[in-house]
Structure formats: C-alpha cells, structure tokens
mmCIF file of C-alpha atoms in Angstrom:
data_model
loop_
_atom_site.group_PDB
_atom_site.id
_atom_site.type_symbol
_atom_site.label_atom_id
_atom_site.label_comp_id
_atom_site.label_asym_id
_atom_site.label_seq_id
_atom_site.Cartn_x
_atom_site.Cartn_y
_atom_site.Cartn_z
ATOM 1 C CA MET A 1 126.664 13.417 273.344
ATOM 2 C CA GLU A 2 128.209 10.540 271.445
ATOM 3 C CA ILE A 3 129.081 11.461 267.933
ATOM 4 C CA GLY A 4 127.591 8.318 266.442
ATOM 5 C CA ARG A 5 124.137 9.457 267.471
ATOM 6 C CA LEU A 6 124.290 12.297 264.962
ATOM 7 C CA VAL A 7 123.880 9.935 261.999
ATOM 8 C CA ARG A 8 120.632 8.378 260.885
ATOM 9 C CA LYS A 9 120.795 4.616 260.820
ATOM 10 C CA GLN A 10 120.548 4.464 257.069
ATOM 11 C CA THR A 11 123.024 2.448 255.089
ATOM 12 C CA GLN A 12 124.637 3.680 251.955
ATOM 13 C CA PRO A 13 127.485 2.315 249.828
ATOM 14 C CA GLY A 14 130.766 3.932 250.677
ATOM 15 C CA TRP A 15 133.546 5.278 248.534
ATOM 16 C CA ALA A 16 136.117 5.215 251.346
ATOM 17 C CA PRO A 17 136.679 1.446 251.541
ATOM 18 C CA THR A 18 137.682 0.410 255.015
ATOM 19 C CA THR A 19 136.374 -2.260 257.346
ATOM 20 C CA ARG A 20 136.237 -2.558 261.089
ATOM 21 C CA GLY A 21 136.229 -6.315 261.535
ATOM 22 C CA GLY A 22 137.390 -7.654 264.900
ATOM 23 C CA GLY A 23 138.613 -4.250 266.030
ATOM 24 C CA ARG A 24 141.214 -4.055 263.259
ATOM 25 C CA ARG A 25 141.091 -1.939 260.108
ATOM 26 C CA ARG A 26 142.222 -2.558 256.582
ATOM 27 C CA PRO A 27 144.079 0.235 254.800
ATOM 28 C CA LEU A 28 141.801 2.486 252.808
ATOM 29 C CA ALA A 29 142.097 1.586 249.150
ATOM 30 C CA LEU A 30 142.931 5.033 247.878
ATOM 31 C CA ALA A 31 144.930 4.322 244.733
ATOM 32 C CA LEU A 32 143.725 6.312 241.768
ATOM 33 C CA GLY A 33 144.135 3.246 239.600
ATOM 34 C CA ARG A 34 140.901 1.827 240.983
ATOM 35 C CA LEU A 35 138.953 4.330 238.944
ATOM 36 C CA SER A 36 139.019 1.783 236.105
ATOM 37 C CA SER A 37 139.397 3.716 232.866
ATOM 38 C CA ARG A 38 138.843 7.155 234.343
ATOM 39 C CA ARG A 39 141.774 9.510 234.327
ATOM 40 C CA PRO A 40 142.768 10.791 237.777
ATOM 41 C CA VAL A 41 141.792 14.352 238.500
ATOM 42 C CA ARG A 42 144.707 16.521 239.546
ATOM 43 C CA CYS A 43 143.757 19.383 241.826
ATOM 44 C CA ARG A 44 146.942 20.874 243.182
ATOM 45 C CA CYS A 45 148.205 24.175 241.808
ATOM 46 C CA LEU A 46 151.985 24.454 241.915
ATOM 47 C CA ALA A 47 152.860 27.778 240.347
ATOM 48 C CA ALA A 48 153.598 30.935 242.304
ATOM 49 C CA MET A 49 150.820 33.083 243.706
ATOM 50 C CA GLN A 50 149.775 36.083 241.636
ATOM 51 C CA THR A 51 150.005 39.385 243.451
ATOM 52 C CA SER A 52 148.628 41.895 240.925
ATOM 53 C CA PRO A 53 146.161 43.121 239.889
ATOM 54 C CA PRO A 54 144.171 42.943 243.152
ATOM 55 C CA PRO A 55 142.385 39.593 243.423
ATOM 56 C CA PRO A 56 138.702 39.568 242.476
ATOM 57 C CA SER A 57 135.961 38.748 244.989
ATOM 58 C CA VAL A 58 133.917 35.569 244.446
ATOM 59 C CA ARG A 59 130.757 34.444 246.233
ATOM 60 C CA THR A 60 130.594 30.872 247.515
ATOM 61 C CA VAL A 61 128.107 28.404 246.093
ATOM 62 C CA SER A 62 125.266 28.329 248.625
ATOM 63 C CA ILE A 63 122.792 25.575 249.554
ATOM 64 C CA PRO A 64 119.660 26.282 251.624
ATOM 65 C CA PHE A 65 119.511 24.214 254.795
ATOM 66 C CA SER A 66 115.991 23.119 253.853
ATOM 67 C CA ASP A 67 117.462 21.398 250.768
ATOM 68 C CA LEU A 68 120.502 20.011 252.567
ATOM 69 C CA LYS A 69 118.480 18.177 255.201
ATOM 70 C CA GLU A 70 116.552 16.241 252.530
ATOM 71 C CA ARG A 71 118.708 13.160 252.058
ATOM 72 C CA ASP A 72 117.116 12.180 248.740
ATOM 73 C CA ARG A 73 117.387 15.606 247.106
ATOM 74 C CA ASP A 74 119.856 15.728 244.226
ATOM 75 C CA LEU A 75 122.429 18.386 245.100
ATOM 76 C CA SER A 76 125.168 16.997 242.841
ATOM 77 C CA GLY A 77 125.223 20.121 240.681
ATOM 78 C CA LYS A 78 125.844 22.382 243.668
ATOM 79 C CA ILE A 79 128.407 19.984 245.147
ATOM 80 C CA GLU A 80 130.339 19.813 241.881
ATOM 81 C CA GLU A 81 130.204 23.582 241.361
ATOM 82 C CA GLY A 82 131.514 24.352 244.826
ATOM 83 C CA LEU A 83 133.674 21.374 245.789
ATOM 84 C CA GLY A 84 134.424 19.572 242.534
ATOM 85 C CA PRO A 85 137.556 19.733 240.348
ATOM 86 C CA ASN A 86 136.690 23.200 239.006
ATOM 87 C CA GLY A 87 135.264 24.626 242.220
ATOM 88 C CA LEU A 88 136.757 26.729 245.001
ATOM 89 C CA GLY A 89 136.757 23.870 247.483
ATOM 90 C CA ILE A 90 134.272 25.731 249.692
ATOM 91 C CA ILE A 91 130.477 25.781 249.932
ATOM 92 C CA SER A 92 128.098 27.631 252.254
ATOM 93 C CA ILE A 93 124.848 26.598 253.909
ATOM 94 C CA ALA A 94 122.134 29.213 254.382
ATOM 95 C CA ASP A 95 119.378 29.526 256.985
ATOM 96 C CA VAL A 96 120.681 26.980 259.497
ATOM 97 C CA PRO A 97 118.282 27.125 262.461
ATOM 98 C CA GLY A 98 119.891 28.522 265.597
ATOM 99 C CA PHE A 99 123.244 29.241 263.983
ATOM 100 C CA PRO A 100 123.266 33.084 264.059
ATOM 101 C CA VAL A 101 122.763 33.208 267.823
ATOM 102 C CA LEU A 102 125.282 30.440 268.570
ATOM 103 C CA ARG A 103 127.858 32.103 266.296
ATOM 104 C CA LYS A 104 127.692 35.484 267.991
ATOM 105 C CA THR A 105 127.577 33.978 271.480
ATOM 106 C CA LEU A 106 130.862 32.135 270.952
ATOM 107 C CA LEU A 107 132.722 34.711 268.847
ATOM 108 C CA ARG A 108 132.073 37.418 271.432
ATOM 109 C CA LEU A 109 134.007 35.281 273.912
ATOM 110 C CA ALA A 110 137.192 35.131 271.783
ATOM 111 C CA PRO A 111 138.538 38.541 272.953
ATOM 112 C CA LYS A 112 137.731 37.570 276.530
ATOM 113 C CA VAL A 113 139.825 34.409 276.211
ATOM 114 C CA ALA A 114 142.709 36.337 274.651
ATOM 115 C CA ASN A 115 142.567 38.949 277.412
ATOM 116 C CA LEU A 116 142.511 36.582 280.358
ATOM 117 C CA PRO A 117 145.408 37.158 282.798
ATOM 118 C CA GLU A 118 148.675 35.730 281.544
ATOM 119 C CA ASP A 119 148.937 33.295 284.441
ATOM 120 C CA VAL A 120 145.448 31.973 283.673
ATOM 121 C CA LYS A 121 146.265 31.499 279.989
ATOM 122 C CA LYS A 122 149.451 29.709 281.009
ATOM 123 C CA GLU A 123 147.335 27.234 282.980
ATOM 124 C CA LEU A 124 145.218 26.694 279.862
ATOM 125 C CA GLU A 125 148.219 25.684 277.747
ATOM 126 C CA ASP A 126 148.923 22.032 276.999
ATOM 127 C CA PRO A 127 152.444 21.629 275.611
ATOM 128 C CA ASP A 128 152.147 17.824 275.671
ATOM 129 C CA SER A 129 149.425 18.043 273.008
ATOM 130 C CA ARG A 130 151.647 20.344 270.948
ATOM 131 C CA PHE A 131 149.255 23.105 272.026
ATOM 132 C CA ASN A 132 146.318 21.385 270.300
ATOM 133 C CA PHE A 133 144.197 21.617 273.438
ATOM 134 C CA GLY A 134 143.510 24.794 275.375
ATOM 135 C CA TRP A 135 145.253 28.107 274.701
ATOM 136 C CA SER A 136 147.926 28.576 272.029
ATOM 137 C CA HIS A 137 149.709 31.786 271.049
ATOM 138 C CA GLY A 138 153.064 32.154 269.320
ATOM 139 C CA LYS A 139 153.567 28.403 268.960
ATOM 140 C CA GLU A 140 152.592 27.815 265.342
ATOM 141 C CA LYS A 141 155.057 28.530 262.550
ATOM 142 C CA LEU A 142 154.147 30.820 259.672
ATOM 143 C CA GLU A 143 155.062 30.052 256.077
ATOM 144 C CA SER A 144 158.146 32.238 256.596
ATOM 145 C CA GLY A 145 159.291 29.949 259.404
ATOM 146 C CA LYS A 146 158.682 32.609 262.053
ATOM 147 C CA LEU A 147 156.427 31.968 265.035
ATOM 148 C CA ASP A 148 152.879 33.260 264.548
ATOM 149 C CA THR A 149 151.980 36.011 267.016
ATOM 150 C CA PHE A 150 149.228 37.443 264.813
ATOM 151 C CA LYS A 151 146.538 35.270 266.355
ATOM 152 C CA GLY A 152 145.689 33.287 269.454
ATOM 153 C CA SER A 153 143.683 30.062 269.474
ATOM 154 C CA PHE A 154 141.633 28.061 271.911
ATOM 155 C CA TYR A 155 141.282 24.376 270.974
ATOM 156 C CA ALA A 156 138.862 21.762 272.285
ATOM 157 C CA ASN A 157 136.912 18.700 271.172
ATOM 158 C CA PRO A 158 133.297 19.930 271.313
ATOM 159 C CA ILE A 159 131.898 16.385 271.165
ATOM 160 C CA LEU A 160 133.980 14.425 273.682
ATOM 161 C CA ASP A 161 135.794 15.912 276.671
ATOM 162 C CA ALA A 162 137.878 12.736 276.990
ATOM 163 C CA PRO A 163 138.077 10.899 273.635
ATOM 164 C CA THR A 164 139.695 7.850 275.257
ATOM 165 C CA THR A 165 140.836 6.541 278.626
ATOM 166 C CA ASP A 166 143.608 4.447 277.077
ATOM 167 C CA ASP A 167 146.881 5.882 278.387
ATOM 168 C CA VAL A 168 148.809 4.317 275.506
ATOM 169 C CA LEU A 169 146.687 6.177 272.973
ATOM 170 C CA VAL A 170 146.895 9.396 274.979
ATOM 171 C CA ARG A 171 150.691 9.195 274.849
ATOM 172 C CA ARG A 172 150.764 8.137 271.188
ATOM 173 C CA TYR A 173 148.277 10.711 269.860
ATOM 174 C CA PRO A 174 148.253 13.586 272.347
ATOM 175 C CA SER A 175 146.931 16.048 269.749
ATOM 176 C CA TYR A 176 143.647 14.126 269.646
ATOM 177 C CA CYS A 177 143.419 11.955 272.747
ATOM 178 C CA ARG A 178 144.157 14.307 275.617
ATOM 179 C CA THR A 179 141.287 15.844 277.570
ATOM 180 C CA ASN A 180 139.778 19.279 277.085
ATOM 181 C CA ILE A 181 140.934 22.179 279.261
ATOM 182 C CA TRP A 182 138.243 24.724 280.131
ATOM 183 C CA PRO A 183 138.593 28.026 282.051
ATOM 184 C CA ALA A 184 135.802 26.932 284.388
ATOM 185 C CA SER A 185 136.632 29.453 287.116
ATOM 186 C CA HIS A 186 137.373 32.467 284.926
ATOM 187 C CA LEU A 187 135.112 32.055 281.866
ATOM 188 C CA PRO A 188 132.617 29.210 282.474
ATOM 189 C CA GLU A 189 130.357 30.269 279.613
ATOM 190 C CA LEU A 190 133.076 29.361 277.087
ATOM 191 C CA GLU A 191 132.546 25.601 277.426
ATOM 192 C CA ILE A 192 128.789 25.866 276.899
ATOM 193 C CA ALA A 193 129.036 28.136 273.850
ATOM 194 C CA PHE A 194 131.956 26.216 272.311
ATOM 195 C CA LYS A 195 130.193 22.852 272.537
ATOM 196 C CA ALA A 196 126.847 24.175 271.312
ATOM 197 C CA LEU A 197 128.277 25.698 268.123
ATOM 198 C CA GLY A 198 130.690 22.820 267.500
ATOM 199 C CA LYS A 199 127.937 20.196 267.710
ATOM 200 C CA LEU A 200 125.679 22.137 265.366
ATOM 201 C CA MET A 201 128.484 22.553 262.816
ATOM 202 C CA LEU A 202 129.203 18.824 262.994
ATOM 203 C CA GLU A 203 125.550 17.917 262.448
ATOM 204 C CA VAL A 204 125.301 20.184 259.399
ATOM 205 C CA GLY A 205 128.669 18.897 258.171
ATOM 206 C CA LEU A 206 127.379 15.322 258.307
ATOM 207 C CA MET A 207 124.407 16.320 256.155
ATOM 208 C CA LEU A 208 126.796 17.871 253.636
ATOM 209 C CA ALA A 209 129.004 14.768 253.748
ATOM 210 C CA HIS A 210 126.008 12.608 252.820
ATOM 211 C CA HIS A 211 125.434 14.653 249.656
ATOM 212 C CA CYS A 212 129.170 14.602 248.901
ATOM 213 C CA ASP A 213 129.019 10.793 249.044
ATOM 214 C CA ARG A 214 126.159 10.727 246.565
ATOM 215 C CA TYR A 215 128.014 13.038 244.174
ATOM 216 C CA VAL A 216 131.291 11.100 244.364
ATOM 217 C CA MET A 217 129.615 7.772 243.665
ATOM 218 C CA GLN A 218 127.811 9.320 240.700
ATOM 219 C CA GLN A 219 131.281 10.070 239.329
ATOM 220 C CA GLY A 220 132.184 6.375 239.332
ATOM 221 C CA VAL A 221 134.066 6.183 242.646
ATOM 222 C CA GLY A 222 132.386 3.277 244.442
ATOM 223 C CA PRO A 223 130.277 1.731 245.611
ATOM 224 C CA TYR A 224 132.734 -0.311 247.645
ATOM 225 C CA ASP A 225 132.449 -2.219 250.883
ATOM 226 C CA GLY A 226 133.171 0.020 253.811
ATOM 227 C CA GLU A 227 132.401 3.507 254.994
ATOM 228 C CA SER A 228 131.210 6.660 253.313
ATOM 229 C CA LEU A 229 132.578 10.092 254.127
ATOM 230 C CA GLU A 230 129.517 10.646 256.294
ATOM 231 C CA GLN A 231 130.122 7.470 258.273
ATOM 232 C CA THR A 232 133.861 8.118 258.552
ATOM 233 C CA ILE A 233 133.232 11.526 260.115
ATOM 234 C CA ALA A 234 130.384 10.284 262.312
ATOM 235 C CA SER A 235 132.425 7.452 263.838
ATOM 236 C CA SER A 236 135.473 9.614 264.575
ATOM 237 C CA ARG A 237 136.412 10.602 268.114
ATOM 238 C CA CYS A 238 138.940 13.285 267.258
ATOM 239 C CA HIS A 239 137.074 16.275 265.838
ATOM 240 C CA LYS A 240 138.530 19.583 266.933
ATOM 241 C CA GLY A 241 137.109 23.067 267.311
ATOM 242 C CA ARG A 242 139.334 26.140 267.148
ATOM 243 C CA LEU A 243 138.249 29.545 268.404
ATOM 244 C CA LEU A 244 140.547 32.117 266.799
ATOM 245 C CA TYR A 245 141.320 35.654 267.847
ATOM 246 C CA TYR A 246 143.331 37.827 265.450
ATOM 247 C CA TYR A 247 145.051 40.637 267.310
ATOM 248 C CA PRO A 248 144.901 44.235 266.058
ATOM 249 C CA ARG A 249 147.767 44.754 263.646
ATOM 250 C CA GLN A 250 149.753 47.252 265.688
ATOM 251 C CA PHE A 251 149.772 44.840 268.627
ATOM 252 C CA SER A 252 151.716 42.240 266.655
ATOM 253 C CA LYS A 253 155.485 42.072 267.018
ATOM 254 C CA GLN A 254 155.870 41.146 263.351
ATOM 255 C CA GLU A 255 155.750 43.098 260.112
ATOM 256 C CA GLU A 256 153.439 41.639 257.491
ATOM 257 C CA GLY A 257 153.757 44.060 254.582
ATOM 258 C CA GLY A 258 150.123 43.990 253.433
ATOM 259 C CA SER A 259 150.225 40.635 251.615
ATOM 260 C CA VAL A 260 147.068 38.530 251.246
ATOM 261 C CA SER A 261 148.464 36.126 253.855
ATOM 262 C CA SER A 262 149.129 38.852 256.423
ATOM 263 C CA TRP A 263 146.843 37.415 259.131
ATOM 264 C CA CYS A 264 147.109 33.692 258.372
ATOM 265 C CA GLY A 265 149.601 32.087 256.004
ATOM 266 C CA TRP A 266 148.836 29.889 253.010
ATOM 267 C CA HIS A 267 147.849 26.352 253.994
ATOM 268 C CA THR A 268 145.560 23.481 253.029
ATOM 269 C CA ASP A 269 143.506 21.710 255.678
ATOM 270 C CA HIS A 270 144.534 18.066 256.026
ATOM 271 C CA GLY A 271 141.321 16.610 257.507
ATOM 272 C CA SER A 272 137.958 15.759 255.938
ATOM 273 C CA LEU A 273 135.769 18.867 256.201
ATOM 274 C CA THR A 274 136.350 22.192 257.931
ATOM 275 C CA GLY A 275 133.355 24.214 259.060
ATOM 276 C CA LEU A 276 133.843 27.996 259.151
ATOM 277 C CA THR A 277 131.918 30.929 260.554
ATOM 278 C CA CYS A 278 131.965 34.401 259.072
ATOM 279 C CA ALA A 279 134.353 36.556 261.108
ATOM 280 C CA LEU A 280 133.258 39.055 263.744
ATOM 281 C CA PHE A 281 135.200 42.334 263.768
ATOM 282 C CA THR A 282 135.465 44.625 266.777
ATOM 283 C CA LYS A 283 137.102 47.992 267.351
ATOM 284 C CA ASN A 284 137.640 49.206 270.896
ATOM 285 C CA SER A 285 135.212 46.464 272.039
ATOM 286 C CA MET A 286 132.467 47.604 269.632
ATOM 287 C CA GLU A 287 131.269 45.311 266.831
ATOM 288 C CA ILE A 288 131.785 46.827 263.399
ATOM 289 C CA PRO A 289 131.621 45.752 259.736
ATOM 290 C CA CYS A 290 134.918 44.704 258.224
ATOM 291 C CA PRO A 291 136.812 48.001 257.774
ATOM 292 C CA ASP A 292 138.600 46.909 254.602
ATOM 293 C CA SER A 293 136.830 45.257 251.674
ATOM 294 C CA ALA A 294 140.108 43.576 250.706
ATOM 295 C CA ALA A 295 140.462 41.813 254.073
ATOM 296 C CA GLY A 296 139.255 38.266 254.649
ATOM 297 C CA LEU A 297 139.567 34.734 253.255
ATOM 298 C CA TYR A 298 141.552 34.122 250.058
ATOM 299 C CA ILE A 299 141.723 30.909 248.036
ATOM 300 C CA ARG A 300 144.102 29.768 245.310
ATOM 301 C CA THR A 301 142.066 28.247 242.472
ATOM 302 C CA ARG A 302 142.816 25.224 240.273
ATOM 303 C CA ASP A 303 144.283 27.463 237.575
ATOM 304 C CA ASP A 304 146.482 29.257 240.119
ATOM 305 C CA LYS A 305 144.440 32.419 240.432
ATOM 306 C CA VAL A 306 144.003 34.017 243.853
ATOM 307 C CA VAL A 307 140.464 35.137 244.689
ATOM 308 C CA LYS A 308 138.810 36.651 247.744
ATOM 309 C CA VAL A 309 135.948 34.427 248.889
ATOM 310 C CA THR A 310 132.848 35.781 250.607
ATOM 311 C CA PHE A 311 129.758 34.277 252.219
ATOM 312 C CA GLU A 312 126.966 35.807 254.256
ATOM 313 C CA GLU A 313 127.334 36.536 257.966
ATOM 314 C CA ASN A 314 124.679 33.990 258.940
ATOM 315 C CA GLU A 315 125.851 31.246 256.590
ATOM 316 C CA LEU A 316 127.969 28.262 257.581
ATOM 317 C CA ALA A 317 130.842 27.524 255.183
ATOM 318 C CA TYR A 318 132.599 24.182 254.676
ATOM 319 C CA GLN A 319 135.958 23.551 253.033
ATOM 320 C CA VAL A 320 137.274 20.232 251.755
ATOM 321 C CA GLY A 321 140.442 18.865 253.355
ATOM 322 C CA GLU A 322 143.248 16.878 251.758
ATOM 323 C CA THR A 323 142.081 13.556 253.223
ATOM 324 C CA THR A 324 138.712 13.879 251.488
ATOM 325 C CA GLU A 325 140.389 14.800 248.218
ATOM 326 C CA ILE A 326 142.460 11.635 248.431
ATOM 327 C CA LEU A 327 139.547 9.404 249.437
ATOM 328 C CA SER A 328 137.368 10.776 246.637
ATOM 329 C CA ARG A 329 140.164 10.220 244.081
ATOM 330 C CA GLY A 330 140.165 13.924 243.302
ATOM 331 C CA ARG A 331 136.422 14.259 242.734
ATOM 332 C CA LEU A 332 136.280 16.623 245.742
ATOM 333 C CA CYS A 333 139.197 19.029 245.920
ATOM 334 C CA ALA A 334 140.984 20.853 248.716
ATOM 335 C CA THR A 335 142.363 24.322 248.056
ATOM 336 C CA PRO A 336 145.137 26.396 249.652
ATOM 337 C CA HIS A 337 143.784 29.410 251.521
ATOM 338 C CA CYS A 338 144.921 32.280 253.729
ATOM 339 C CA VAL A 339 143.573 35.317 255.576
ATOM 340 C CA LYS A 340 144.414 38.971 254.838
ATOM 341 C CA ALA A 341 144.343 41.561 257.624
ATOM 342 C CA PRO A 342 142.605 44.931 257.179
ATOM 343 C CA SER A 343 145.089 47.528 255.967
ATOM 344 C CA SER A 344 143.003 50.649 255.404
ATOM 345 C CA GLU A 345 143.326 53.747 257.553
ATOM 346 C CA ASN A 346 140.188 52.635 259.403
ATOM 347 C CA ALA A 347 141.795 49.367 260.522
ATOM 348 C CA SER A 348 143.566 50.690 263.593
ATOM 349 C CA ASN A 349 142.603 48.765 266.754
ATOM 350 C CA VAL A 350 140.479 46.299 264.757
ATOM 351 C CA ASP A 351 140.526 42.653 265.785
ATOM 352 C CA ARG A 352 138.862 39.580 264.274
ATOM 353 C CA SER A 353 137.222 36.552 265.872
ATOM 354 C CA THR A 354 136.134 33.376 264.127
ATOM 355 C CA PHE A 355 135.601 29.659 264.706
ATOM 356 C CA ALA A 356 136.647 26.589 262.735
ATOM 357 C CA MET A 357 135.352 23.054 263.245
ATOM 358 C CA PHE A 358 137.760 20.422 261.914
ATOM 359 C CA MET A 359 135.994 17.171 261.041
ATOM 360 C CA GLN A 360 138.395 14.337 260.352
ATOM 361 C CA PRO A 361 138.831 10.550 260.423
ATOM 362 C CA ASP A 362 139.564 8.699 263.631
ATOM 363 C CA TRP A 363 143.214 8.617 264.653
ATOM 364 C CA ASP A 364 143.580 4.888 263.865
ATOM 365 C CA GLU A 365 141.967 5.089 260.413
ATOM 366 C CA LYS A 366 144.539 3.761 257.959
ATOM 367 C CA LEU A 367 145.202 5.867 254.888
ATOM 368 C CA LYS A 368 147.017 4.617 251.800
ATOM 369 C CA PHE A 369 148.416 7.547 249.867
ATOM 370 C CA PRO A 370 148.732 7.083 246.103
ATOM 371 C CA SER A 371 151.915 8.403 244.554
ATOM 372 C CA GLU A 372 149.786 10.413 242.118
ATOM 373 C CA ILE A 373 148.684 12.733 244.955
ATOM 374 C CA PRO A 374 151.760 14.915 245.637
ATOM 375 C CA TYR A 375 150.973 15.924 249.226
ATOM 376 C CA HIS A 376 153.730 15.993 251.829
ATOM 377 C CA GLN A 377 155.649 13.211 250.133
ATOM 378 C CA GLU A 378 158.517 13.702 252.561
ATOM 379 C CA LEU A 379 156.207 12.507 255.352
ATOM 380 C CA ILE A 380 154.905 9.378 253.636
ATOM 381 C CA PRO A 381 156.763 6.037 254.176
ATOM 382 C CA PRO A 382 157.761 3.879 251.178
ATOM 383 C CA ASN A 383 154.650 1.680 251.477
ATOM 384 C CA GLY A 384 152.466 4.795 251.326
ATOM 385 C CA THR A 385 150.414 3.870 254.413
ATOM 386 C CA LEU A 386 149.869 5.857 257.603
ATOM 387 C CA THR A 387 147.071 6.086 260.102
ATOM 388 C CA PHE A 388 145.385 9.460 260.139
ATOM 389 C CA GLY A 389 146.887 10.028 263.571
ATOM 390 C CA GLU A 390 150.399 9.352 262.309
ATOM 391 C CA TYR A 391 149.865 11.533 259.248
ATOM 392 C CA SER A 392 148.502 14.490 261.188
ATOM 393 C CA GLU A 393 151.167 14.264 263.898
ATOM 394 C CA ARG A 394 153.860 14.475 261.233
ATOM 395 C CA LEU A 395 152.185 17.561 259.817
ATOM 396 C CA VAL A 396 151.971 19.114 263.269
ATOM 397 C CA ASN A 397 155.719 18.673 263.626
ATOM 398 C CA LYS A 398 156.193 20.857 260.553
ATOM 399 C CA TYR A 399 154.217 23.800 261.918
ATOM 400 C CA TYR A 400 154.559 23.767 265.687
ATOM 401 C CA GLN A 401 157.346 23.829 268.166
ATOM 402 C CA GLY A 402 157.556 20.642 270.169
ATOM 403 C CA LYS A 403 158.581 17.032 269.710
ATOM 404 C CA THR A 404 160.115 15.856 266.496
#
C-alpha cells in the first residue's frame, strides 16, 4: 500500500515550509527567528539525571480514538498538555480498533525471531544498512560506549518493501533505501503481522499529526507555503518499524547495576513521531504482568526530573522526535527516555517484547538547523543544512559499528 493513500485529500496550511517544485526541494525554513516577536521555546534539559529518591510514576495524557479521528475537533489542550513545552513529549491513544489483537500477534513473535538458529539470524543481517534492516544484536552502542547485548531488534519498512529502485540512492542511504529482509522460510507469519501493525500505527500517527499541526499553527507558527507535519510524514518513503526483544537479565554478558537505563540507554528519537506499544513480558514462555513496578519507560522532563511513564496495555503511545521539535520551533518537544529492566527477585528469566514505529521525513527532505537548537552540533555543517538522510546517517555513525 502506498503511503500517500493514508492521507485524506484535504489541504491545510503547513508549518514545515518546504516545496517540491520540479523535483527539487527548498531547505525547510526552521530558524526560530521567524516566530516574529515570540521568544523561542527551549526544551532541552542539560543537567545530570537525578537518581534518588525513586522516580515517581506518571500517566500519559490520553486521547480517545473516537475524538482523534474527527479532524475538526479541537484537541489543542490535550496536545499541549502531552507534547507541548511543559509536557512529557508522549501521548497515548485509547480504543484504537483492531490494535489489541495486532499488538499481541506481533509481540508474541519477538522471542521466536530472537531464538531462530544462529545461521538463520546471520542470513537476516544486513551490515550494508548498518543493521537497519533485518536482524541486529550487539551492534548498537550503549551510552557507556559498550556494544548493546541487552536486546535484539528486527527492522523493516512496513509500508514499502523496496522504497526505491535507484541504485545511487540505495548506496547513498542504505539505512532507508535497501529492501526488507523477511524470514519467509522459517517464520513467514512475521511479515504479515509486522506490516499489519506498522500500517495501523502509521494511520493513527497521521491523525495525531493533523491535530499537532492545528495546535502548532494556533501558537503562531505558520501558516506558510509548504507541507504540514501530517503531509511530511504521509509523503515519506522511509518509515521504519522495529520489533524489540529484551533478553532476560542473566542472559546478558554485561552488568547493568540496576540503573533506570539498564535495558535501554538514554536517547532522544531524531525523527518526527515514534509510535510505541505497551511491552509484553514473558517468563519461561508464559505471558505475565511486569514483575517489577519500577521497570519500564522513563522520561527526563523539562525541569530535569526523571519520571516513570505508564499507559494502558491496549493504548498506542506516540513520542515526539527531534525533527518535529525543530520544525515546530519548540512548540512540540522531544524528551530523552530510557528503559529500566526488572530487578526484583521475581524477575529471573523474564524477557520483554515491544514494537516501535518510527515516522520520519523522506531521506531527501532538507532540514535547516537553527543555532538556537543545540542538538548534535558536531554533526551540523557551517551552513546548518542537511537532508534528513544525511542527518540520520551521521547519527547512526555515532551509535552503530560500521562505516564512518
């Protein structure tokens, strides 16, 4: 299914000003100075993480799907509360039709992928994509600089099996442009389940993006000529799904010391929106509730507090990425987050499966980074302009083994 078909043919002023005339794109006008007299909103927290007392638990702001699908409904209050400058950078959607079944169908396959024979998993690896297609384990670097053996991942584009046939683009942007690799002979049901959940999460994400556009323009950003967040996501060919399997703690070769980032280190997503499922825990192949109330997703807030974030099992959650924060001039804010492993005495032999859907601009979308946004300044050239493909490839080089 072509991604463009997911968007209604309604026009709306955009706050991400870019044009597609004659096959060429203008740089996105991202400078904060274009907010006229408004002061730029600064969202990044720079101080050290607090470690005591134990972080409190906070519920996500939730929007019913029945409200989300109404394009004219005013959800600006919810959007601001969850994703705005004082929010957690995450929001959840309740009662999405079909989601509970699709979630469990895919997440139950994560242990099966991780436990495929080693020679089969080797065939599913794609080093030329920097392990951004197919199977990946022990390739990503943790915040400590060590290789991450805590979790294994299976990556694929759930919308397009072959995003492009242009060999030049495939060589230039292998992380996005190479073809999917499926274990058709050993686990054929994976492709069906992966694509079904990924497409649903994209469709719901586009609905959320529409309401984000309305909120941002209410804040004085836009309207401009060009594309909205919704249109930017809908026209992209490089969305990526990631099925994650977190190994039981005693199976890891590394010591993690019980920190809040023991299962996944602190990071901020660099795309537009990231869709998340609630995790599925199993012990000795039996599904169980999370054995440790302190385990799960943690977020660092605007005022540098660390909180545990929860949402219901059958809710879809969405986090803002850095690119959206930049495009919205700080009206929508991305937050650093991590995952803590269970550490109670009941956590032995417990694993965790989850799925993330990364929605992001097309690889040739030009981004102009304002100096006021202090993200990865060492990666940005003096003119402050990179395509999204160039920007993301430079980030990949920081966290994965491979080309430099």
